[in-house]
CSV table of N, CA and C in Angstrom, one decimal:
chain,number,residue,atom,x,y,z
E,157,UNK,N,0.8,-1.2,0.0
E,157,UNK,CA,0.0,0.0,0.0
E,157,UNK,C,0.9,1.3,0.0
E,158,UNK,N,2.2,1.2,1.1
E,158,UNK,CA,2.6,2.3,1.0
E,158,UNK,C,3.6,3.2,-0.1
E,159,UNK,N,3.6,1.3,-1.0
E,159,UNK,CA,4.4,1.9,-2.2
E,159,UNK,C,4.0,2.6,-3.2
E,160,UNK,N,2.4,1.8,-3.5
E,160,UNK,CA,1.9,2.5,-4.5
E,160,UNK,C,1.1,3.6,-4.2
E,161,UNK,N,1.1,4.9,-2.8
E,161,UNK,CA,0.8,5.8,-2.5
E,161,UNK,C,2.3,6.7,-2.7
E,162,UNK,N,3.2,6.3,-2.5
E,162,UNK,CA,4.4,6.5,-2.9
E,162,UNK,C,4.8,6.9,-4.4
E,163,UNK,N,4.6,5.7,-4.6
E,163,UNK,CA,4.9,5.7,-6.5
E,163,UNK,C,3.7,6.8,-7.2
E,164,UNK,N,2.6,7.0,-6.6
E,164,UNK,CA,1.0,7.4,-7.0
E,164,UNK,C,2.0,9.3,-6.5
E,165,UNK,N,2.5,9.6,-5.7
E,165,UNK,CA,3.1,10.8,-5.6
E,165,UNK,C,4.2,11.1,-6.9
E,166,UNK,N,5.1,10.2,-6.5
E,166,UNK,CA,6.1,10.2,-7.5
E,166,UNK,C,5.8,10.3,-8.8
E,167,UNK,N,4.6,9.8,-9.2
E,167,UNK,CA,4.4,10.0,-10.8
E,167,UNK,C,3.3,10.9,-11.1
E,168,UNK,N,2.4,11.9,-10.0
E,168,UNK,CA,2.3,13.1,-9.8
E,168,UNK,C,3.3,14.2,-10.2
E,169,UNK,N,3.8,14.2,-8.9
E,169,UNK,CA,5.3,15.0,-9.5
E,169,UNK,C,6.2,15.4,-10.4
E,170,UNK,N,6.4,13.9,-11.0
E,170,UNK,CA,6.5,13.7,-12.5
E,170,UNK,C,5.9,14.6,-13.7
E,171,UNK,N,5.0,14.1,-13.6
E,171,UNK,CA,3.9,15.2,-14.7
E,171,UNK,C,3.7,16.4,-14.8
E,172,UNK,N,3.7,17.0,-13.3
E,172,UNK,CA,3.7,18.3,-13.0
E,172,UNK,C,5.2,19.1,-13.6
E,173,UNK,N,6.1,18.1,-13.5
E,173,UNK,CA,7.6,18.7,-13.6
E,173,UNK,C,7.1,18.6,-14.9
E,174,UNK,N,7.4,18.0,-15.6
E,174,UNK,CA,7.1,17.8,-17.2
E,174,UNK,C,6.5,19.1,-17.5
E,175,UNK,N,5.1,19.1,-17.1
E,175,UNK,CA,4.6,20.3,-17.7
E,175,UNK,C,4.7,21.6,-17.8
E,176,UNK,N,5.5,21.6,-16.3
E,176,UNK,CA,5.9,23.0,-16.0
E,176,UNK,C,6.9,23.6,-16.8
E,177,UNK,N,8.1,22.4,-17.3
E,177,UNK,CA,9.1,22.6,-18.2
E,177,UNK,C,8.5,22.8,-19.6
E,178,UNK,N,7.8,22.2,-20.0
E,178,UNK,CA,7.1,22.4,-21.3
E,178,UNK,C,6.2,24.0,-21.3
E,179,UNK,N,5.4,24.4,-20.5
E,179,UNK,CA,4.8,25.4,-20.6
E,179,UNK,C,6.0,26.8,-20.4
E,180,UNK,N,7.2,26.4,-19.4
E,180,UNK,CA,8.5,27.3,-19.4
E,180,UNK,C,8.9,27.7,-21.3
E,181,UNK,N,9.2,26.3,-21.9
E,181,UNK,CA,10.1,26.4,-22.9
E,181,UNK,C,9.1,27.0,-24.4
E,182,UNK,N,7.6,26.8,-23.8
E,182,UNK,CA,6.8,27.3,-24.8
E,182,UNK,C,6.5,28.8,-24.8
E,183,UNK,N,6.4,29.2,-23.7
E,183,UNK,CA,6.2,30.7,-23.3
E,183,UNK,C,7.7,31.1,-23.8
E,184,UNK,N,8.6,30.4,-23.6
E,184,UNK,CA,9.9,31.1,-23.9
E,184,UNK,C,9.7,31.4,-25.5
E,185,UNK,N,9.5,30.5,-26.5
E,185,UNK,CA,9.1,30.5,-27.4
E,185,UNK,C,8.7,32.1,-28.1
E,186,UNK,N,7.1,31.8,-27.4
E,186,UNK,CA,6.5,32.9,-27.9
E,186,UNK,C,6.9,34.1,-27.6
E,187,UNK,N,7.4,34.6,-26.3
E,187,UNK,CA,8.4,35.8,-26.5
E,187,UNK,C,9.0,35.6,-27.1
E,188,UNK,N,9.9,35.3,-27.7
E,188,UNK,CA,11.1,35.0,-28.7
E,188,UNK,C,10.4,35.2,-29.9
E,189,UNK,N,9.3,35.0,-30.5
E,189,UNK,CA,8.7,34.8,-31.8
E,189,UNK,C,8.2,36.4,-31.3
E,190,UNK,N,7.7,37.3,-30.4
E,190,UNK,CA,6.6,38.5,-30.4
E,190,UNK,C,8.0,39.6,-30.6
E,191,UNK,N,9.6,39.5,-30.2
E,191,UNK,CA,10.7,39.9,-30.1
E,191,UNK,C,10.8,40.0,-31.2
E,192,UNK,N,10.9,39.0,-32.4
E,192,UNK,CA,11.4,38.8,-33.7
E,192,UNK,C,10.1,39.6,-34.3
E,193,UNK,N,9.3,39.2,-33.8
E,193,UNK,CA,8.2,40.5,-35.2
E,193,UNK,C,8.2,41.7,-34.9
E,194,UNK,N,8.3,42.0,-33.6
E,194,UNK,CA,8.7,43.9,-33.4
E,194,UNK,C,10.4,44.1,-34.1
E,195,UNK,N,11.1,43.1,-34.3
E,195,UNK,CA,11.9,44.2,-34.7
E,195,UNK,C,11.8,44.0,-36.4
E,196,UNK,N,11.1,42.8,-36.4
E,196,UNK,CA,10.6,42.9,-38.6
E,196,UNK,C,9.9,44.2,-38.4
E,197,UNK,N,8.9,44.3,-37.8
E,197,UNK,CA,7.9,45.4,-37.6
E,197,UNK,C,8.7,46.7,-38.0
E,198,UNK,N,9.8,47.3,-37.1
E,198,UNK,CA,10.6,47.9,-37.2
E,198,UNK,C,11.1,48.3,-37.9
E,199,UNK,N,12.0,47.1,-38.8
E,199,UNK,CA,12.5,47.3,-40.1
E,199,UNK,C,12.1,47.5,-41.0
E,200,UNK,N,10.8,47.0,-41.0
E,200,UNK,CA,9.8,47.5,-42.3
E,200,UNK,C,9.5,49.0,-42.4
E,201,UNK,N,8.9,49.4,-41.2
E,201,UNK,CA,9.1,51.5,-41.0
E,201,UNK,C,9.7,52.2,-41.3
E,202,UNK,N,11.3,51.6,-40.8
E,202,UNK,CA,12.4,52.3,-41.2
E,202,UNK,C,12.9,52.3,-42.5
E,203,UNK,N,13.1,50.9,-43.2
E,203,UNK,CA,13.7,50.7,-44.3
E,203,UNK,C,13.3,51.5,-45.7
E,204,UNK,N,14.6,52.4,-45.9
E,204,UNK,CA,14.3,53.4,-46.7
E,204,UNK,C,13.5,54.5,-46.8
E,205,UNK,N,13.6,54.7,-45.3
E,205,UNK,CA,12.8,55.9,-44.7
E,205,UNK,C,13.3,57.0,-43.5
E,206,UNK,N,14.9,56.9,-43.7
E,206,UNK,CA,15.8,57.2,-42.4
E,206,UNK,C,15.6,58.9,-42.8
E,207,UNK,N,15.3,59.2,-43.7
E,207,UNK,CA,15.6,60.8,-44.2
E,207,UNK,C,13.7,61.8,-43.4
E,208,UNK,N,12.8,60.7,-43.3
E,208,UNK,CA,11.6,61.3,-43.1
E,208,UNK,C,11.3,61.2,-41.3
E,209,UNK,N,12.9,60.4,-40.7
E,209,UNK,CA,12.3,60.5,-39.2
E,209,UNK,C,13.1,61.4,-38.6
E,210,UNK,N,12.5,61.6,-37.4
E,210,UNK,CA,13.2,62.5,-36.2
E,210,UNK,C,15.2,62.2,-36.0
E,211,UNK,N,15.3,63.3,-35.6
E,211,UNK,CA,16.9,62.6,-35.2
E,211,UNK,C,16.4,61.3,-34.4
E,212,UNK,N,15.8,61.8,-32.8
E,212,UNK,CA,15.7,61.0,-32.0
E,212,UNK,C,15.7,59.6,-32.9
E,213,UNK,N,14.3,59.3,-33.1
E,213,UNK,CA,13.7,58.1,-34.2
E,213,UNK,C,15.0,57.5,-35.2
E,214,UNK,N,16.1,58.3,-35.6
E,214,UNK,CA,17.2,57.9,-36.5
E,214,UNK,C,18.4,56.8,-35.6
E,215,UNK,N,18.5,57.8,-34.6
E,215,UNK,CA,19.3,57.6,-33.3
E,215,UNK,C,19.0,56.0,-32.5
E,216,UNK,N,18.1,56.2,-32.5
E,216,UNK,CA,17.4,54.6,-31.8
E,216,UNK,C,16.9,53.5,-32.6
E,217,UNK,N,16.7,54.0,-34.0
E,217,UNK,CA,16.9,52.6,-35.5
E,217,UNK,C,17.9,52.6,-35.3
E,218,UNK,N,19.2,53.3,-34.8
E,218,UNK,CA,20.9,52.7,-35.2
E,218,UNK,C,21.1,52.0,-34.3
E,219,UNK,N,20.2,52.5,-32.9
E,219,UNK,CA,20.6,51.2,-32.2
E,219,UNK,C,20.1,49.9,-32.2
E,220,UNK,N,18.9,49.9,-32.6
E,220,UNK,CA,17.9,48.8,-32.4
E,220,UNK,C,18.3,48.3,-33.9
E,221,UNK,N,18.4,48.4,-34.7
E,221,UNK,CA,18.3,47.8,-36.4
E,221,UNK,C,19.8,48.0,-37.2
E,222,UNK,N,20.8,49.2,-36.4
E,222,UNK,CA,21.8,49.5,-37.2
E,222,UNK,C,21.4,49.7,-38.6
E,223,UNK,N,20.3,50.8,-38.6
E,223,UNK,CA,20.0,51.6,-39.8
E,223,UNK,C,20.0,53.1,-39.6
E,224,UNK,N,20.4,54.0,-40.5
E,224,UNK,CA,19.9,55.2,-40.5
E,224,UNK,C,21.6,55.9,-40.0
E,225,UNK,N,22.5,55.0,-40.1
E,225,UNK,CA,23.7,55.8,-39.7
E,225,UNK,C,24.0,56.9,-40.3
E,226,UNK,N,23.9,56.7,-41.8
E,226,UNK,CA,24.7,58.2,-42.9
E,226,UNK,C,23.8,59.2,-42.2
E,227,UNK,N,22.1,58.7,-41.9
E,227,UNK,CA,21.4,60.2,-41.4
E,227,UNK,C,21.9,60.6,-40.3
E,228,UNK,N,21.8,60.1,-39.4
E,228,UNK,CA,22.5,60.3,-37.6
E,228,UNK,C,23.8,61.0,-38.0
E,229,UNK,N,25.1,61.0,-38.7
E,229,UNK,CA,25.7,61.3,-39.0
E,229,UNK,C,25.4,62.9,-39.4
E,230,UNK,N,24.9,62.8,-40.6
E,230,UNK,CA,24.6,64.0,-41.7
E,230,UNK,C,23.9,65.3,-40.4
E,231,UNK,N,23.0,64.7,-39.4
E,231,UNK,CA,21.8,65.5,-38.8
E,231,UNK,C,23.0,66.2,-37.6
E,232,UNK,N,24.4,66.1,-37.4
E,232,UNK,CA,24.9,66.7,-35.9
E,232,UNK,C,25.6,67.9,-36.8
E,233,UNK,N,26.2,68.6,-35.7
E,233,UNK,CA,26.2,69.9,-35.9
E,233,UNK,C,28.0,69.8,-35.8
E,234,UNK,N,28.5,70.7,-36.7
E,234,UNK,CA,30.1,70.5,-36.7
E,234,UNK,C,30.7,69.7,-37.2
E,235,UNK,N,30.4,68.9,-38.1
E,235,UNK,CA,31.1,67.5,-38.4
E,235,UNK,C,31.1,66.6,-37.2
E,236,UNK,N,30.1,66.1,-36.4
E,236,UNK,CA,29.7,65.0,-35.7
E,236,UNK,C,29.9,65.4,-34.1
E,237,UNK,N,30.1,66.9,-34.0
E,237,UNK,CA,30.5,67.4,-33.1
E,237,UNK,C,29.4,67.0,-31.9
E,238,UNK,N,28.2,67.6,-32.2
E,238,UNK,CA,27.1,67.3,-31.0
E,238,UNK,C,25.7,67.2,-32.0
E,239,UNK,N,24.5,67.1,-31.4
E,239,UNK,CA,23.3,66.8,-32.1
E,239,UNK,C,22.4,67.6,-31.4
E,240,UNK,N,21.1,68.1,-31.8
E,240,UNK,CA,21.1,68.0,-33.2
E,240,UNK,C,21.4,69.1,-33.5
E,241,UNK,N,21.7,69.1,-35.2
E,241,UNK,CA,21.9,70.5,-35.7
E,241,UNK,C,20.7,71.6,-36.0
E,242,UNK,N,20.7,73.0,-35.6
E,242,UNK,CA,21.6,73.4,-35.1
E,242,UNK,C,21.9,73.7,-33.9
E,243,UNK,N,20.6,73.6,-32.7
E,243,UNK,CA,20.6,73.5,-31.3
E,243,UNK,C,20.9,72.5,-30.5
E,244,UNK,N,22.4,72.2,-30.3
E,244,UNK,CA,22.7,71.0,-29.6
E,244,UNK,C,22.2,70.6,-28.6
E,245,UNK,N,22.1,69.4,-27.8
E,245,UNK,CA,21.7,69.7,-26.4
E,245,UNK,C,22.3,68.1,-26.2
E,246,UNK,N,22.6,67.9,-24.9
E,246,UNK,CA,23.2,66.9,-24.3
E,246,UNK,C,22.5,65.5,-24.4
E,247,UNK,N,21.5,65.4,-23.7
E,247,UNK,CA,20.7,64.0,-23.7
E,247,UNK,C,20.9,63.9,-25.8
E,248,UNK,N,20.4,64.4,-26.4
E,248,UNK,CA,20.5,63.8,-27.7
E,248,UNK,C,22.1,63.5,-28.1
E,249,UNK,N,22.9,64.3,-27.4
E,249,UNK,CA,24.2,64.4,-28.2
E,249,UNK,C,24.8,62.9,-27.6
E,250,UNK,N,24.3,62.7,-26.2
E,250,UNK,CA,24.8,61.3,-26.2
E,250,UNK,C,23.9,59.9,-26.0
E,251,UNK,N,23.2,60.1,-26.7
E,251,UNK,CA,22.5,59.3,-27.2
E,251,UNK,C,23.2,58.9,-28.6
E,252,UNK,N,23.3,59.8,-29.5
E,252,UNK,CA,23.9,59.5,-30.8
E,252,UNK,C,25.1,59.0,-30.5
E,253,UNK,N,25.8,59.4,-29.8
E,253,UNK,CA,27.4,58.6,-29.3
E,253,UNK,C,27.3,57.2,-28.9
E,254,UNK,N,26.1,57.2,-28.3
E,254,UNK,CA,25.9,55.9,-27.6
E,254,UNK,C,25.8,54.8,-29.0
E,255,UNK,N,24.8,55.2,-29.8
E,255,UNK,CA,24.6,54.8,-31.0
E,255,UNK,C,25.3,54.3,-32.0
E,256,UNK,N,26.0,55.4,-32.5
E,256,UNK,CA,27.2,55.4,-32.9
E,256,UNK,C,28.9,54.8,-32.9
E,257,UNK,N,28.7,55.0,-31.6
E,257,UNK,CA,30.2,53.9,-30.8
E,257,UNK,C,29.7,52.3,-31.2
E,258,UNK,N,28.3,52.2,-30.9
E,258,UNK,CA,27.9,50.9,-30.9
E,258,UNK,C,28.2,50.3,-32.4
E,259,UNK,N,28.1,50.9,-33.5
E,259,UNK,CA,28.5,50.4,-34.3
E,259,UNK,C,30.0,50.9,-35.1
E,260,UNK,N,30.4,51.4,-34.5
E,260,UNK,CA,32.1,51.6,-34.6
E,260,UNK,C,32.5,52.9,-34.7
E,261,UNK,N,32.0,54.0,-35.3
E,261,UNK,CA,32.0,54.7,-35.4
E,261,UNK,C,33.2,55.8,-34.8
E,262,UNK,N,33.9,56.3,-35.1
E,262,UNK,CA,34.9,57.3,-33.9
E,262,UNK,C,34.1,58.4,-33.6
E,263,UNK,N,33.6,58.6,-31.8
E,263,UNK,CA,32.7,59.7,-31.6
E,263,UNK,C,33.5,60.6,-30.8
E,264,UNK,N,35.4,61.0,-31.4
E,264,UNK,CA,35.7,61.5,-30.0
E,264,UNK,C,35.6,63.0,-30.0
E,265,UNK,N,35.1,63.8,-31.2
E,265,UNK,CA,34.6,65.2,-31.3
E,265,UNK,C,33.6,65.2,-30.3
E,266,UNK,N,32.3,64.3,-30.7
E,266,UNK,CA,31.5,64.2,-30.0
E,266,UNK,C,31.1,63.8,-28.3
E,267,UNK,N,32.4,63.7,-28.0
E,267,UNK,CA,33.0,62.9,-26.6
E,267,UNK,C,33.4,64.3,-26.0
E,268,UNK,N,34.1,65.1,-26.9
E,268,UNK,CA,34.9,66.1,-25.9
E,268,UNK,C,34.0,66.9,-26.3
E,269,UNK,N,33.0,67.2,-26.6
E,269,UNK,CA,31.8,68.3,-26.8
E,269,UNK,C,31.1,68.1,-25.6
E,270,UNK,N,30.7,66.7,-25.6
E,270,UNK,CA,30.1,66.9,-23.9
E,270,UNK,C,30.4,67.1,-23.0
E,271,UNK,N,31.9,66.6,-22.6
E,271,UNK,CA,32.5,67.0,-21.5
E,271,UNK,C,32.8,68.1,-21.6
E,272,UNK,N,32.8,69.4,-22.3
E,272,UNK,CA,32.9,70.3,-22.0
E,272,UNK,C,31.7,71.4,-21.5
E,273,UNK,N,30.8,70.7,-21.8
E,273,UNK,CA,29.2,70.9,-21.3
E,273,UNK,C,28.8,70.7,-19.9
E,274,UNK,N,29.7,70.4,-18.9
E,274,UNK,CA,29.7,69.8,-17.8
E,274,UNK,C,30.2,71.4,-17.0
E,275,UNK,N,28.8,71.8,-16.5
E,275,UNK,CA,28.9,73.0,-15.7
E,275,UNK,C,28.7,73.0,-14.1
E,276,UNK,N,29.2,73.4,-13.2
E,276,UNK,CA,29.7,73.6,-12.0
E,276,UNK,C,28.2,74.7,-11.5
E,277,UNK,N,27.3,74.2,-11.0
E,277,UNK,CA,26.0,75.4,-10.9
E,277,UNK,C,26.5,75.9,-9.5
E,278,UNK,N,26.2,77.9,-10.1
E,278,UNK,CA,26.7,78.6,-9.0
E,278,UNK,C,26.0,79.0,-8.1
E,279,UNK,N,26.2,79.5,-6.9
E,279,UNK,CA,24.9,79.8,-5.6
E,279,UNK,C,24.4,78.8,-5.3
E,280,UNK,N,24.8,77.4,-4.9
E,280,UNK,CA,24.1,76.7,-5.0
E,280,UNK,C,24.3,75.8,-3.3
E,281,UNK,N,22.9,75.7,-2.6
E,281,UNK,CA,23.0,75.7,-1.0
E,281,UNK,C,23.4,74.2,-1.0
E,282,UNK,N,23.6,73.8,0.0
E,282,UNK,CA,23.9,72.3,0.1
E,282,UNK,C,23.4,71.7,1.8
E,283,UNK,N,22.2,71.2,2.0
E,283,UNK,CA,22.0,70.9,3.0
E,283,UNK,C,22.4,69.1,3.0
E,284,UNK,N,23.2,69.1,4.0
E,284,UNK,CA,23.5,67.7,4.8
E,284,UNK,C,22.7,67.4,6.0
E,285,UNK,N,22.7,66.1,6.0
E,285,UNK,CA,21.8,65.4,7.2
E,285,UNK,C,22.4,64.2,7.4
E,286,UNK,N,22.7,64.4,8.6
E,286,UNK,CA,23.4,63.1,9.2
E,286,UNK,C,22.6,62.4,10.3
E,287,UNK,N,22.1,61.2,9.8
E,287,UNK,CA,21.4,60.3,10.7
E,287,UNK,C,22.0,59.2,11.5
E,288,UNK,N,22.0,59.4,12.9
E,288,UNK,CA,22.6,58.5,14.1
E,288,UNK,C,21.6,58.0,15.0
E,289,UNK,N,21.4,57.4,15.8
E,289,UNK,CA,20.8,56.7,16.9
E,289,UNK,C,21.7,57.3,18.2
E,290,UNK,N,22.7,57.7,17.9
E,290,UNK,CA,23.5,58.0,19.1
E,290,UNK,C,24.6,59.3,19.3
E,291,UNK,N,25.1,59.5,20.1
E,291,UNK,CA,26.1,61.0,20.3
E,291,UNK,C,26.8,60.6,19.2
E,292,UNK,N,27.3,61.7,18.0
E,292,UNK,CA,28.5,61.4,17.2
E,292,UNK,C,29.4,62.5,16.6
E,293,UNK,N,30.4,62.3,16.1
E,293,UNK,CA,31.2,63.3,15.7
E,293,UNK,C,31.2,63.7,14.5
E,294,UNK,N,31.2,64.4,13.4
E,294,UNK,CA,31.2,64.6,12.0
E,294,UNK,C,31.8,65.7,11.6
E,295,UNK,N,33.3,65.3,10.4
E,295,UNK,CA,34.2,65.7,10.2
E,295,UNK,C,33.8,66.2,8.6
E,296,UNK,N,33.8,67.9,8.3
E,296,UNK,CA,33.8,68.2,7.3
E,296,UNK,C,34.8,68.9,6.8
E,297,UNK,N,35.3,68.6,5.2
E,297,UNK,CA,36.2,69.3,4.7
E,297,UNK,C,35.7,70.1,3.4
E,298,UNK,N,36.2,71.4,3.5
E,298,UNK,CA,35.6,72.0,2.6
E,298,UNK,C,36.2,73.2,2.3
E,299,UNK,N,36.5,73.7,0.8
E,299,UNK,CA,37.3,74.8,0.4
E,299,UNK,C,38.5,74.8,1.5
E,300,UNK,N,39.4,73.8,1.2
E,300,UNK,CA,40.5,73.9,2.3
E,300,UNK,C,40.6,73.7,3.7
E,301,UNK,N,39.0,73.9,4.3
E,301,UNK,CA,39.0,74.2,6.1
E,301,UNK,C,38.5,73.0,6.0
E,302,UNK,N,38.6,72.7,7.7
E,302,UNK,CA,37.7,71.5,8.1
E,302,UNK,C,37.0,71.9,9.2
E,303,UNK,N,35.7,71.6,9.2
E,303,UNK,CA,35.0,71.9,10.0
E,303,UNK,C,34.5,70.6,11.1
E,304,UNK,N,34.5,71.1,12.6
E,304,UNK,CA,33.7,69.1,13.0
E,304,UNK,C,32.7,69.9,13.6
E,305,UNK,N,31.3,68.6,13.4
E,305,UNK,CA,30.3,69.0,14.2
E,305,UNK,C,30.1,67.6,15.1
E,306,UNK,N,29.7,68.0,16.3
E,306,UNK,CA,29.1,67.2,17.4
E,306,UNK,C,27.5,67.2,17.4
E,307,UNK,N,26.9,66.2,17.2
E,307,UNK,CA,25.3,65.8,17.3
E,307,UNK,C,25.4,65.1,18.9
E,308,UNK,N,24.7,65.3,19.5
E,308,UNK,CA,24.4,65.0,20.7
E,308,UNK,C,23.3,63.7,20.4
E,309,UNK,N,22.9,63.0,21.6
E,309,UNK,CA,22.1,61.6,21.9
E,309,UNK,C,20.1,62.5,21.2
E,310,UNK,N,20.2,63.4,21.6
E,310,UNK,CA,19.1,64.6,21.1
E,310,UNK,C,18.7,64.9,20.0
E,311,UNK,N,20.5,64.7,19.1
E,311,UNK,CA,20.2,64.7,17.6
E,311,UNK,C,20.1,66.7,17.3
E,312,UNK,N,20.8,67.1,18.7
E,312,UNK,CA,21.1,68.4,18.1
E,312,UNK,C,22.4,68.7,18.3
């Protein structure tokens, strides 16, 4: 009796494994198949149509399809300097680098255009908060000085 309530588990289990692995490798499947028709889907929009979309829209076919490069190219301002032309601005400019690098591209005009875009904002307050449970000491350095502050068990 207690084998074939045994065996009667075991070949439950069985089935269940089975199935679970089959409904795993089928679902995997059909992602895989819904993956492959958005990016046909894709290529169909784009293909031979890189001149009629947005930078953005050019910039993200180069990454997703590796199409639309000559345009991504042609659309930056300076000879590949920054994007778009002629109002550059950062998030697009390295986006296209991102793009770009990805498919080989030399972006280092484009590389030192942003880093020099990298501004230091002035007047600008800086509140710290230091959280303890208990008395503690805190050591600041700043424009050369160092400053310590003491927080008491009070938290003042």
């Amino acid at each position: 009796m207690k084998k074939r309530i045994l065996f009667g588990v075991f070949f439950i289990f069985l089935i269940l494994t089975t199935f679970s692995f089959l409904y795993a490798q089928t679902s995997s499947e059909e992602e895989q198949e819904k993956v492959d028709n958005a990016y046909s889907c894709l290529e169909d929009k784009v293909d031979g149509k890189c001149s009629s979309l947005s930078t953005e829209e050019k910039i993200f076919s180069l990454l997703a399809i590796d199409e639309c490069q000559a345009d991504v190219i042609a659309d930056s301002s300076g000879d590949g300097e920054c994007w778009p032309d002629p109002n550059c601005r950062v998030k697009t400019t390295a986006q296209a680098i991102l793009a770009l690098d990805n498919t080989g591209v030399n972006t280092d005009k484009a590389e030192t255009w942003l880093l020099s875009q990298n501004k230091t904002p002035t007047e600008l307050t800086w509140f710290l908060e230091i959280e303890s449970s208990e008395a503690t000491t805190c050591s600041i350095d700043y424009s050369g000085l160092s400053y310590t502050i003491n927080i008491g068990e009070d938290k003042k």
